[in-house]
Amino acid sequence: MRVVRAAAVQLGPVLYSREGTVERVVRKIHELGRQGVQFATFPETVVPYYPYLSFIQPARPRAPRVARTSAVHDARGRVLR
């Protein structure tokens, strides 16, 4: 029976830097190779990274907010405009 040394890597991206993320992954691959690892798996979206914040932030910048005008009321509290 052949034995293969494997690793499941938990690694986060360098936020907003594809190049930084690739460098981080390559460094990890070299480190694992020095440890004798022959097979490694990485998170599926680490390259290109899929930031956690994409679930919170919109995909594109929001349009500038339109200034709201305050309503004008008459003496009885009715809205005039």
PDB file of N, CA, C and O in Angstrom:
ATOM      1  N   MET A   1       0.844  -1.175   0.000  1.00  0.00           N
ATOM      2  CA  MET A   1       0.000   0.000   0.000  1.00  0.00           C
ATOM      3  C   MET A   1       0.893   1.244   0.000  1.00  0.00           C
ATOM      4  O   MET A   1       1.842   1.331   0.760  1.00  0.00           O
ATOM      5  N   ARG A   2       0.537   2.205  -0.842  1.00  0.00           N
ATOM      6  CA  ARG A   2       1.291   3.458  -0.915  1.00  0.00           C
ATOM      7  C   ARG A   2       0.682   4.475   0.037  1.00  0.00           C
ATOM      8  O   ARG A   2      -0.535   4.671   0.067  1.00  0.00           O
ATOM      9  N   VAL A   3       1.489   5.164   0.795  1.00  0.00           N
ATOM     10  CA  VAL A   3       1.029   6.187   1.727  1.00  0.00           C
ATOM     11  C   VAL A   3       1.290   7.566   1.109  1.00  0.00           C
ATOM     12  O   VAL A   3       2.383   7.839   0.628  1.00  0.00           O
ATOM     13  N   VAL A   4       0.272   8.402   1.130  1.00  0.00           N
ATOM     14  CA  VAL A   4       0.382   9.769   0.624  1.00  0.00           C
ATOM     15  C   VAL A   4       0.122  10.708   1.790  1.00  0.00           C
ATOM     16  O   VAL A   4      -0.892  10.605   2.467  1.00  0.00           O
ATOM     17  N   ARG A   5       1.046  11.614   2.000  1.00  0.00           N
ATOM     18  CA  ARG A   5       0.861  12.608   3.059  1.00  0.00           C
ATOM     19  C   ARG A   5       0.039  13.758   2.497  1.00  0.00           C
ATOM     20  O   ARG A   5       0.426  14.396   1.514  1.00  0.00           O
ATOM     21  N   ALA A   6      -1.105  14.031   3.119  1.00  0.00           N
ATOM     22  CA  ALA A   6      -2.033  15.045   2.602  1.00  0.00           C
ATOM     23  C   ALA A   6      -2.293  16.111   3.658  1.00  0.00           C
ATOM     24  O   ALA A   6      -2.073  15.894   4.848  1.00  0.00           O
ATOM     25  N   ALA A   7      -2.763  17.252   3.189  1.00  0.00           N
ATOM     26  CA  ALA A   7      -3.099  18.361   4.088  1.00  0.00           C
ATOM     27  C   ALA A   7      -4.360  19.046   3.600  1.00  0.00           C
ATOM     28  O   ALA A   7      -4.540  19.245   2.402  1.00  0.00           O
ATOM     29  N   ALA A   8      -5.232  19.393   4.527  1.00  0.00           N
ATOM     30  CA  ALA A   8      -6.390  20.245   4.247  1.00  0.00           C
ATOM     31  C   ALA A   8      -6.036  21.613   4.803  1.00  0.00           C
ATOM     32  O   ALA A   8      -5.867  21.784   6.005  1.00  0.00           O
ATOM     33  N   VAL A   9      -5.881  22.584   3.935  1.00  0.00           N
ATOM     34  CA  VAL A   9      -5.382  23.899   4.323  1.00  0.00           C
ATOM     35  C   VAL A   9      -6.544  24.844   4.605  1.00  0.00           C
ATOM     36  O   VAL A   9      -7.459  24.982   3.797  1.00  0.00           O
ATOM     37  N   GLN A  10      -6.479  25.483   5.752  1.00  0.00           N
ATOM     38  CA  GLN A  10      -7.430  26.548   6.075  1.00  0.00           C
ATOM     39  C   GLN A  10      -6.649  27.843   5.953  1.00  0.00           C
ATOM     40  O   GLN A  10      -5.752  28.124   6.743  1.00  0.00           O
ATOM     41  N   LEU A  11      -6.971  28.614   4.931  1.00  0.00           N
ATOM     42  CA  LEU A  11      -6.178  29.794   4.604  1.00  0.00           C
ATOM     43  C   LEU A  11      -7.114  30.874   4.094  1.00  0.00           C
ATOM     44  O   LEU A  11      -7.941  30.622   3.222  1.00  0.00           O
ATOM     45  N   GLY A  12      -6.979  32.064   4.631  1.00  0.00           N
ATOM     46  CA  GLY A  12      -7.785  33.187   4.162  1.00  0.00           C
ATOM     47  C   GLY A  12      -7.040  33.982   3.119  1.00  0.00           C
ATOM     48  O   GLY A  12      -5.818  33.944   3.040  1.00  0.00           O
ATOM     49  N   PRO A  13      -7.764  34.715   2.287  1.00  0.00           N
ATOM     50  CA  PRO A  13      -7.139  35.540   1.256  1.00  0.00           C
ATOM     51  C   PRO A  13      -6.539  36.812   1.842  1.00  0.00           C
ATOM     52  O   PRO A  13      -6.824  37.184   2.973  1.00  0.00           O
ATOM     53  N   VAL A  14      -5.706  37.460   1.048  1.00  0.00           N
ATOM     54  CA  VAL A  14      -5.270  38.820   1.359  1.00  0.00           C
ATOM     55  C   VAL A  14      -6.356  39.700   0.750  1.00  0.00           C
ATOM     56  O   VAL A  14      -6.506  39.749  -0.475  1.00  0.00           O
ATOM     57  N   LEU A  15      -7.144  40.337   1.587  1.00  0.00           N
ATOM     58  CA  LEU A  15      -8.310  41.067   1.102  1.00  0.00           C
ATOM     59  C   LEU A  15      -7.965  42.098   0.042  1.00  0.00           C
ATOM     60  O   LEU A  15      -7.023  42.875   0.191  1.00  0.00           O
ATOM     61  N   TYR A  16      -8.739  42.071  -1.032  1.00  0.00           N
ATOM     62  CA  TYR A  16      -8.635  42.998  -2.144  1.00  0.00           C
ATOM     63  C   TYR A  16      -7.277  42.961  -2.843  1.00  0.00           C
ATOM     64  O   TYR A  16      -6.863  43.939  -3.444  1.00  0.00           O
ATOM     65  N   SER A  17      -6.576  41.820  -2.755  1.00  0.00           N
ATOM     66  CA  SER A  17      -5.291  41.691  -3.438  1.00  0.00           C
ATOM     67  C   SER A  17      -5.156  40.281  -3.997  1.00  0.00           C
ATOM     68  O   SER A  17      -4.790  39.351  -3.282  1.00  0.00           O
ATOM     69  N   ARG A  18      -5.460  40.146  -5.286  1.00  0.00           N
ATOM     70  CA  ARG A  18      -5.310  38.844  -5.926  1.00  0.00           C
ATOM     71  C   ARG A  18      -3.849  38.400  -5.889  1.00  0.00           C
ATOM     72  O   ARG A  18      -3.545  37.251  -5.580  1.00  0.00           O
ATOM     73  N   GLU A  19      -2.938  39.333  -6.176  1.00  0.00           N
ATOM     74  CA  GLU A  19      -1.509  38.999  -6.180  1.00  0.00           C
ATOM     75  C   GLU A  19      -1.053  38.571  -4.791  1.00  0.00           C
ATOM     76  O   GLU A  19      -0.309  37.605  -4.636  1.00  0.00           O
ATOM     77  N   GLY A  20      -1.494  39.293  -3.771  1.00  0.00           N
ATOM     78  CA  GLY A  20      -1.128  38.942  -2.401  1.00  0.00           C
ATOM     79  C   GLY A  20      -1.668  37.582  -2.000  1.00  0.00           C
ATOM     80  O   GLY A  20      -1.001  36.803  -1.313  1.00  0.00           O
ATOM     81  N   THR A  21      -2.877  37.271  -2.451  1.00  0.00           N
ATOM     82  CA  THR A  21      -3.484  35.973  -2.147  1.00  0.00           C
ATOM     83  C   THR A  21      -2.706  34.852  -2.820  1.00  0.00           C
ATOM     84  O   THR A  21      -2.404  33.829  -2.197  1.00  0.00           O
ATOM     85  N   VAL A  22      -2.339  35.040  -4.088  1.00  0.00           N
ATOM     86  CA  VAL A  22      -1.566  34.013  -4.803  1.00  0.00           C
ATOM     87  C   VAL A  22      -0.212  33.810  -4.122  1.00  0.00           C
ATOM     88  O   VAL A  22       0.225  32.665  -3.942  1.00  0.00           O
ATOM     89  N   GLU A  23       0.442  34.886  -3.724  1.00  0.00           N
ATOM     90  CA  GLU A  23       1.722  34.765  -3.018  1.00  0.00           C
ATOM     91  C   GLU A  23       1.553  33.976  -1.724  1.00  0.00           C
ATOM     92  O   GLU A  23       2.390  33.129  -1.387  1.00  0.00           O
ATOM     93  N   ARG A  24       0.483  34.225  -0.986  1.00  0.00           N
ATOM     94  CA  ARG A  24       0.225  33.510   0.266  1.00  0.00           C
ATOM     95  C   ARG A  24       0.036  32.011   0.004  1.00  0.00           C
ATOM     96  O   ARG A  24       0.569  31.174   0.726  1.00  0.00           O
ATOM     97  N   VAL A  25      -0.711  31.676  -1.044  1.00  0.00           N
ATOM     98  CA  VAL A  25      -0.944  30.269  -1.385  1.00  0.00           C
ATOM     99  C   VAL A  25       0.371  29.596  -1.791  1.00  0.00           C
ATOM    100  O   VAL A  25       0.673  28.484  -1.349  1.00  0.00           O
ATOM    101  N   VAL A  26       1.160  30.267  -2.617  1.00  0.00           N
ATOM    102  CA  VAL A  26       2.439  29.693  -3.067  1.00  0.00           C
ATOM    103  C   VAL A  26       3.378  29.473  -1.880  1.00  0.00           C
ATOM    104  O   VAL A  26       4.028  28.424  -1.780  1.00  0.00           O
ATOM    105  N   ARG A  27       3.447  30.432  -0.966  1.00  0.00           N
ATOM    106  CA  ARG A  27       4.289  30.249   0.238  1.00  0.00           C
ATOM    107  C   ARG A  27       3.839  29.027   1.028  1.00  0.00           C
ATOM    108  O   ARG A  27       4.645  28.244   1.514  1.00  0.00           O
ATOM    109  N   LYS A  28       2.511  28.861   1.157  1.00  0.00           N
ATOM    110  CA  LYS A  28       1.972  27.722   1.902  1.00  0.00           C
ATOM    111  C   LYS A  28       2.314  26.412   1.197  1.00  0.00           C
ATOM    112  O   LYS A  28       2.663  25.419   1.841  1.00  0.00           O
ATOM    113  N   ILE A  29       2.230  26.383  -0.128  1.00  0.00           N
ATOM    114  CA  ILE A  29       2.577  25.176  -0.875  1.00  0.00           C
ATOM    115  C   ILE A  29       4.043  24.807  -0.637  1.00  0.00           C
ATOM    116  O   ILE A  29       4.370  23.636  -0.400  1.00  0.00           O
ATOM    117  N   HIS A  30       4.944  25.792  -0.672  1.00  0.00           N
ATOM    118  CA  HIS A  30       6.364  25.530  -0.410  1.00  0.00           C
ATOM    119  C   HIS A  30       6.570  25.010   1.016  1.00  0.00           C
ATOM    120  O   HIS A  30       7.334  24.067   1.239  1.00  0.00           O
ATOM    121  N   GLU A  31       5.893  25.627   1.974  1.00  0.00           N
ATOM    122  CA  GLU A  31       5.998  25.194   3.372  1.00  0.00           C
ATOM    123  C   GLU A  31       5.539  23.746   3.526  1.00  0.00           C
ATOM    124  O   GLU A  31       6.185  22.935   4.186  1.00  0.00           O
ATOM    125  N   LEU A  32       4.424  23.414   2.909  1.00  0.00           N
ATOM    126  CA  LEU A  32       3.901  22.047   2.993  1.00  0.00           C
ATOM    127  C   LEU A  32       4.846  21.060   2.319  1.00  0.00           C
ATOM    128  O   LEU A  32       5.046  19.948   2.810  1.00  0.00           O
ATOM    129  N   GLY A  33       5.425  21.461   1.205  1.00  0.00           N
ATOM    130  CA  GLY A  33       6.389  20.598   0.520  1.00  0.00           C
ATOM    131  C   GLY A  33       7.588  20.290   1.397  1.00  0.00           C
ATOM    132  O   GLY A  33       8.071  19.156   1.435  1.00  0.00           O
ATOM    133  N   ARG A  34       8.067  21.292   2.143  1.00  0.00           N
ATOM    134  CA  ARG A  34       9.193  21.064   3.070  1.00  0.00           C
ATOM    135  C   ARG A  34       8.807  20.105   4.191  1.00  0.00           C
ATOM    136  O   ARG A  34       9.666  19.432   4.757  1.00  0.00           O
ATOM    137  N   GLN A  35       7.511  20.033   4.486  1.00  0.00           N
ATOM    138  CA  GLN A  35       7.028  19.122   5.534  1.00  0.00           C
ATOM    139  C   GLN A  35       6.693  17.735   4.984  1.00  0.00           C
ATOM    140  O   GLN A  35       6.194  16.883   5.710  1.00  0.00           O
ATOM    141  N   GLY A  36       6.910  17.541   3.689  1.00  0.00           N
ATOM    142  CA  GLY A  36       6.667  16.237   3.098  1.00  0.00           C
ATOM    143  C   GLY A  36       5.256  16.001   2.598  1.00  0.00           C
ATOM    144  O   GLY A  36       4.896  14.885   2.232  1.00  0.00           O
ATOM    145  N   VAL A  37       4.455  17.049   2.551  1.00  0.00           N
ATOM    146  CA  VAL A  37       3.085  16.909   2.063  1.00  0.00           C
ATOM    147  C   VAL A  37       3.119  16.734   0.541  1.00  0.00           C
ATOM    148  O   VAL A  37       3.797  17.466  -0.171  1.00  0.00           O
ATOM    149  N   GLN A  38       2.378  15.730   0.053  1.00  0.00           N
ATOM    150  CA  GLN A  38       2.333  15.437  -1.375  1.00  0.00           C
ATOM    151  C   GLN A  38       1.025  15.882  -2.031  1.00  0.00           C
ATOM    152  O   GLN A  38       0.936  15.988  -3.250  1.00  0.00           O
ATOM    153  N   PHE A  39       0.000  16.083  -1.228  1.00  0.00           N
ATOM    154  CA  PHE A  39      -1.307  16.476  -1.741  1.00  0.00           C
ATOM    155  C   PHE A  39      -1.926  17.457  -0.758  1.00  0.00           C
ATOM    156  O   PHE A  39      -1.957  17.193   0.434  1.00  0.00           O
ATOM    157  N   ALA A  40      -2.409  18.592  -1.261  1.00  0.00           N
ATOM    158  CA  ALA A  40      -3.028  19.587  -0.381  1.00  0.00           C
ATOM    159  C   ALA A  40      -4.287  20.138  -1.034  1.00  0.00           C
ATOM    160  O   ALA A  40      -4.343  20.320  -2.251  1.00  0.00           O
ATOM    161  N   THR A  41      -5.283  20.387  -0.221  1.00  0.00           N
ATOM    162  CA  THR A  41      -6.498  21.036  -0.703  1.00  0.00           C
ATOM    163  C   THR A  41      -6.602  22.405  -0.041  1.00  0.00           C
ATOM    164  O   THR A  41      -6.218  22.579   1.118  1.00  0.00           O
ATOM    165  N   PHE A  42      -7.113  23.364  -0.796  1.00  0.00           N
ATOM    166  CA  PHE A  42      -7.280  24.729  -0.317  1.00  0.00           C
ATOM    167  C   PHE A  42      -8.760  25.097  -0.409  1.00  0.00           C
ATOM    168  O   PHE A  42      -9.512  24.473  -1.164  1.00  0.00           O
ATOM    169  N   PRO A  43      -9.195  26.128   0.317  1.00  0.00           N
ATOM    170  CA  PRO A  43     -10.585  26.577   0.194  1.00  0.00           C
ATOM    171  C   PRO A  43     -10.906  26.877  -1.278  1.00  0.00           C
ATOM    172  O   PRO A  43     -10.079  27.442  -1.992  1.00  0.00           O
ATOM    173  N   GLU A  44     -12.086  26.501  -1.726  1.00  0.00           N
ATOM    174  CA  GLU A  44     -12.401  26.575  -3.149  1.00  0.00           C
ATOM    175  C   GLU A  44     -12.401  27.987  -3.718  1.00  0.00           C
ATOM    176  O   GLU A  44     -12.163  28.174  -4.894  1.00  0.00           O
ATOM    177  N   THR A  45     -12.627  28.982  -2.906  1.00  0.00           N
ATOM    178  CA  THR A  45     -12.705  30.338  -3.452  1.00  0.00           C
ATOM    179  C   THR A  45     -11.536  31.221  -3.027  1.00  0.00           C
ATOM    180  O   THR A  45     -11.620  32.434  -3.136  1.00  0.00           O
ATOM    181  N   VAL A  46     -10.459  30.620  -2.587  1.00  0.00           N
ATOM    182  CA  VAL A  46      -9.345  31.453  -2.129  1.00  0.00           C
ATOM    183  C   VAL A  46      -8.654  32.137  -3.306  1.00  0.00           C
ATOM    184  O   VAL A  46      -8.215  33.269  -3.188  1.00  0.00           O
ATOM    185  N   VAL A  47      -8.569  31.515  -4.468  1.00  0.00           N
ATOM    186  CA  VAL A  47      -7.990  32.136  -5.672  1.00  0.00           C
ATOM    187  C   VAL A  47      -8.922  31.857  -6.827  1.00  0.00           C
ATOM    188  O   VAL A  47      -9.082  30.701  -7.196  1.00  0.00           O
ATOM    189  N   PRO A  48      -9.576  32.789  -7.491  1.00  0.00           N
ATOM    190  CA  PRO A  48      -9.601  34.155  -7.029  1.00  0.00           C
ATOM    191  C   PRO A  48     -10.448  34.243  -5.781  1.00  0.00           C
ATOM    192  O   PRO A  48     -11.447  33.546  -5.660  1.00  0.00           O
ATOM    193  N   TYR A  49     -10.015  35.072  -4.869  1.00  0.00           N
ATOM    194  CA  TYR A  49     -10.681  35.072  -3.570  1.00  0.00           C
ATOM    195  C   TYR A  49     -12.100  35.595  -3.684  1.00  0.00           C
ATOM    196  O   TYR A  49     -12.446  36.377  -4.541  1.00  0.00           O
ATOM    197  N   TYR A  50     -12.918  35.122  -2.810  1.00  0.00           N
ATOM    198  CA  TYR A  50     -14.332  35.494  -2.752  1.00  0.00           C
ATOM    199  C   TYR A  50     -14.550  36.030  -1.348  1.00  0.00           C
ATOM    200  O   TYR A  50     -14.800  35.263  -0.437  1.00  0.00           O
ATOM    201  N   PRO A  51     -14.342  37.333  -1.149  1.00  0.00           N
ATOM    202  CA  PRO A  51     -14.309  37.859   0.212  1.00  0.00           C
ATOM    203  C   PRO A  51     -15.616  37.688   0.976  1.00  0.00           C
ATOM    204  O   PRO A  51     -16.690  37.831   0.408  1.00  0.00           O
ATOM    205  N   TYR A  52     -15.483  37.368   2.219  1.00  0.00           N
ATOM    206  CA  TYR A  52     -16.643  37.247   3.092  1.00  0.00           C
ATOM    207  C   TYR A  52     -17.493  38.520   3.022  1.00  0.00           C
ATOM    208  O   TYR A  52     -18.705  38.469   3.029  1.00  0.00           O
ATOM    209  N   LEU A  53     -16.827  39.658   2.911  1.00  0.00           N
ATOM    210  CA  LEU A  53     -17.542  40.933   2.919  1.00  0.00           C
ATOM    211  C   LEU A  53     -18.455  41.104   1.721  1.00  0.00           C
ATOM    212  O   LEU A  53     -19.324  41.963   1.726  1.00  0.00           O
ATOM    213  N   SER A  54     -18.280  40.278   0.680  1.00  0.00           N
ATOM    214  CA  SER A  54     -19.150  40.418  -0.480  1.00  0.00           C
ATOM    215  C   SER A  54     -20.595  40.097  -0.128  1.00  0.00           C
ATOM    216  O   SER A  54     -21.504  40.465  -0.844  1.00  0.00           O
ATOM    217  N   PHE A  55     -20.807  39.378   0.991  1.00  0.00           N
ATOM    218  CA  PHE A  55     -22.158  39.091   1.423  1.00  0.00           C
ATOM    219  C   PHE A  55     -22.774  40.294   2.135  1.00  0.00           C
ATOM    220  O   PHE A  55     -23.980  40.357   2.306  1.00  0.00           O
ATOM    221  N   ILE A  56     -21.921  41.230   2.545  1.00  0.00           N
ATOM    222  CA  ILE A  56     -22.376  42.387   3.297  1.00  0.00           C
ATOM    223  C   ILE A  56     -22.399  43.634   2.415  1.00  0.00           C
ATOM    224  O   ILE A  56     -23.324  44.416   2.455  1.00  0.00           O
ATOM    225  N   GLN A  57     -21.349  43.797   1.613  1.00  0.00           N
ATOM    226  CA  GLN A  57     -21.228  44.975   0.765  1.00  0.00           C
ATOM    227  C   GLN A  57     -21.902  44.731  -0.580  1.00  0.00           C
ATOM    228  O   GLN A  57     -21.912  43.613  -1.072  1.00  0.00           O
ATOM    229  N   PRO A  58     -22.413  45.775  -1.203  1.00  0.00           N
ATOM    230  CA  PRO A  58     -22.994  45.601  -2.526  1.00  0.00           C
ATOM    231  C   PRO A  58     -21.903  45.302  -3.554  1.00  0.00           C
ATOM    232  O   PRO A  58     -20.740  45.632  -3.351  1.00  0.00           O
ATOM    233  N   ALA A  59     -22.280  44.686  -4.664  1.00  0.00           N
ATOM    234  CA  ALA A  59     -21.325  44.338  -5.709  1.00  0.00           C
ATOM    235  C   ALA A  59     -20.753  45.576  -6.383  1.00  0.00           C
ATOM    236  O   ALA A  59     -19.649  45.563  -6.870  1.00  0.00           O
ATOM    237  N   ARG A  60     -21.504  46.635  -6.426  1.00  0.00           N
ATOM    238  CA  ARG A  60     -21.008  47.883  -7.007  1.00  0.00           C
ATOM    239  C   ARG A  60     -21.348  49.013  -6.036  1.00  0.00           C
ATOM    240  O   ARG A  60     -22.257  48.890  -5.223  1.00  0.00           O
ATOM    241  N   PRO A  61     -20.629  50.115  -6.144  1.00  0.00           N
ATOM    242  CA  PRO A  61     -20.902  51.228  -5.225  1.00  0.00           C
ATOM    243  C   PRO A  61     -22.341  51.706  -5.369  1.00  0.00           C
ATOM    244  O   PRO A  61     -22.906  51.691  -6.456  1.00  0.00           O
ATOM    245  N   ARG A  62     -22.895  52.094  -4.271  1.00  0.00           N
ATOM    246  CA  ARG A  62     -24.255  52.621  -4.285  1.00  0.00           C
ATOM    247  C   ARG A  62     -24.276  54.003  -4.917  1.00  0.00           C
ATOM    248  O   ARG A  62     -23.314  54.742  -4.860  1.00  0.00           O
ATOM    249  N   ALA A  63     -25.403  54.321  -5.499  1.00  0.00           N
ATOM    250  CA  ALA A  63     -25.575  55.653  -6.058  1.00  0.00           C
ATOM    251  C   ALA A  63     -25.570  56.654  -4.913  1.00  0.00           C
ATOM    252  O   ALA A  63     -25.975  56.328  -3.799  1.00  0.00           O
ATOM    253  N   PRO A  64     -25.089  57.857  -5.172  1.00  0.00           N
ATOM    254  CA  PRO A  64     -25.102  58.866  -4.103  1.00  0.00           C
ATOM    255  C   PRO A  64     -26.520  59.063  -3.585  1.00  0.00           C
ATOM    256  O   PRO A  64     -27.480  59.030  -4.349  1.00  0.00           O
ATOM    257  N   ARG A  65     -26.628  59.229  -2.304  1.00  0.00           N
ATOM    258  CA  ARG A  65     -27.951  59.435  -1.716  1.00  0.00           C
ATOM    259  C   ARG A  65     -28.500  60.793  -2.135  1.00  0.00           C
ATOM    260  O   ARG A  65     -27.788  61.787  -2.178  1.00  0.00           O
ATOM    261  N   VAL A  66     -29.757  60.799  -2.444  1.00  0.00           N
ATOM    262  CA  VAL A  66     -30.427  62.041  -2.814  1.00  0.00           C
ATOM    263  C   VAL A  66     -30.824  62.735  -1.517  1.00  0.00           C
ATOM    264  O   VAL A  66     -31.375  62.117  -0.613  1.00  0.00           O
ATOM    265  N   ALA A  67     -30.522  64.012  -1.451  1.00  0.00           N
ATOM    266  CA  ALA A  67     -30.864  64.758  -0.243  1.00  0.00           C
ATOM    267  C   ALA A  67     -32.368  64.784  -0.072  1.00  0.00           C
ATOM    268  O   ALA A  67     -33.117  65.038  -1.019  1.00  0.00           O
ATOM    269  N   ARG A  68     -32.792  64.467   1.120  1.00  0.00           N
ATOM    270  CA  ARG A  68     -34.226  64.490   1.405  1.00  0.00           C
ATOM    271  C   ARG A  68     -34.632  65.895   1.834  1.00  0.00           C
ATOM    272  O   ARG A  68     -33.936  66.544   2.592  1.00  0.00           O
ATOM    273  N   THR A  69     -35.762  66.325   1.318  1.00  0.00           N
ATOM    274  CA  THR A  69     -36.272  67.627   1.748  1.00  0.00           C
ATOM    275  C   THR A  69     -37.265  67.376   2.866  1.00  0.00           C
ATOM    276  O   THR A  69     -38.027  66.412   2.833  1.00  0.00           O
ATOM    277  N   SER A  70     -37.226  68.209   3.847  1.00  0.00           N
ATOM    278  CA  SER A  70     -38.166  68.035   4.953  1.00  0.00           C
ATOM    279  C   SER A  70     -39.531  68.547   4.533  1.00  0.00           C
ATOM    280  O   SER A  70     -39.657  69.465   3.723  1.00  0.00           O
ATOM    281  N   ALA A  71     -40.531  67.918   5.043  1.00  0.00           N
ATOM    282  CA  ALA A  71     -41.899  68.312   4.708  1.00  0.00           C
ATOM    283  C   ALA A  71     -42.227  69.643   5.373  1.00  0.00           C
ATOM    284  O   ALA A  71     -41.720  69.966   6.439  1.00  0.00           O
ATOM    285  N   VAL A  72     -43.067  70.390   4.702  1.00  0.00           N
ATOM    286  CA  VAL A  72     -43.531  71.656   5.250  1.00  0.00           C
ATOM    287  C   VAL A  72     -44.937  71.427   5.779  1.00  0.00           C
ATOM    288  O   VAL A  72     -45.794  70.883   5.094  1.00  0.00           O
ATOM    289  N   HIS A  73     -45.148  71.834   7.044  1.00  0.00           N
ATOM    290  CA  HIS A  73     -46.445  71.628   7.693  1.00  0.00           C
ATOM    291  C   HIS A  73     -47.129  72.966   7.919  1.00  0.00           C
ATOM    292  O   HIS A  73     -46.478  73.983   8.148  1.00  0.00           O
ATOM    293  N   ASP A  74     -48.454  72.935   7.887  1.00  0.00           N
ATOM    294  CA  ASP A  74     -49.188  74.129   8.227  1.00  0.00           C
ATOM    295  C   ASP A  74     -49.381  74.195   9.745  1.00  0.00           C
ATOM    296  O   ASP A  74     -48.883  73.333  10.473  1.00  0.00           O
ATOM    297  N   ALA A  75     -50.110  75.189  10.215  1.00  0.00           N
ATOM    298  CA  ALA A  75     -50.278  75.369  11.666  1.00  0.00           C
ATOM    299  C   ALA A  75     -50.995  74.190  12.314  1.00  0.00           C
ATOM    300  O   ALA A  75     -50.820  73.947  13.514  1.00  0.00           O
ATOM    301  N   ARG A  76     -51.789  73.448  11.560  1.00  0.00           N
ATOM    302  CA  ARG A  76     -52.510  72.314  12.122  1.00  0.00           C
ATOM    303  C   ARG A  76     -51.714  71.009  12.008  1.00  0.00           C
ATOM    304  O   ARG A  76     -52.218  69.955  12.385  1.00  0.00           O
ATOM    305  N   GLY A  77     -50.502  71.048  11.436  1.00  0.00           N
ATOM    306  CA  GLY A  77     -49.674  69.855  11.323  1.00  0.00           C
ATOM    307  C   GLY A  77     -49.867  69.080  10.027  1.00  0.00           C
ATOM    308  O   GLY A  77     -49.296  68.016   9.847  1.00  0.00           O
ATOM    309  N   ARG A  78     -50.681  69.653   9.108  1.00  0.00           N
ATOM    310  CA  ARG A  78     -50.900  68.969   7.830  1.00  0.00           C
ATOM    311  C   ARG A  78     -49.683  69.225   6.907  1.00  0.00           C
ATOM    312  O   ARG A  78     -49.114  70.302   6.917  1.00  0.00           O
ATOM    313  N   VAL A  79     -49.324  68.187   6.144  1.00  0.00           N
ATOM    314  CA  VAL A  79     -48.190  68.306   5.225  1.00  0.00           C
ATOM    315  C   VAL A  79     -48.617  69.109   4.003  1.00  0.00           C
ATOM    316  O   VAL A  79     -49.613  68.786   3.362  1.00  0.00           O
ATOM    317  N   LEU A  80     -47.882  70.184   3.709  1.00  0.00           N
ATOM    318  CA  LEU A  80     -48.172  71.001   2.542  1.00  0.00           C
ATOM    319  C   LEU A  80     -47.412  70.521   1.308  1.00  0.00           C
ATOM    320  O   LEU A  80     -47.873  70.675   0.206  1.00  0.00           O
ATOM    321  N   ARG A  81     -46.238  69.986   1.524  1.00  0.00           N
ATOM    322  CA  ARG A  81     -45.478  69.437   0.394  1.00  0.00           C
ATOM    323  C   ARG A  81     -44.597  68.319   0.883  1.00  0.00           C
ATOM    324  O   ARG A  81     -44.303  68.104   1.988  1.00  0.00           O
TER     325      ARG A  81
END
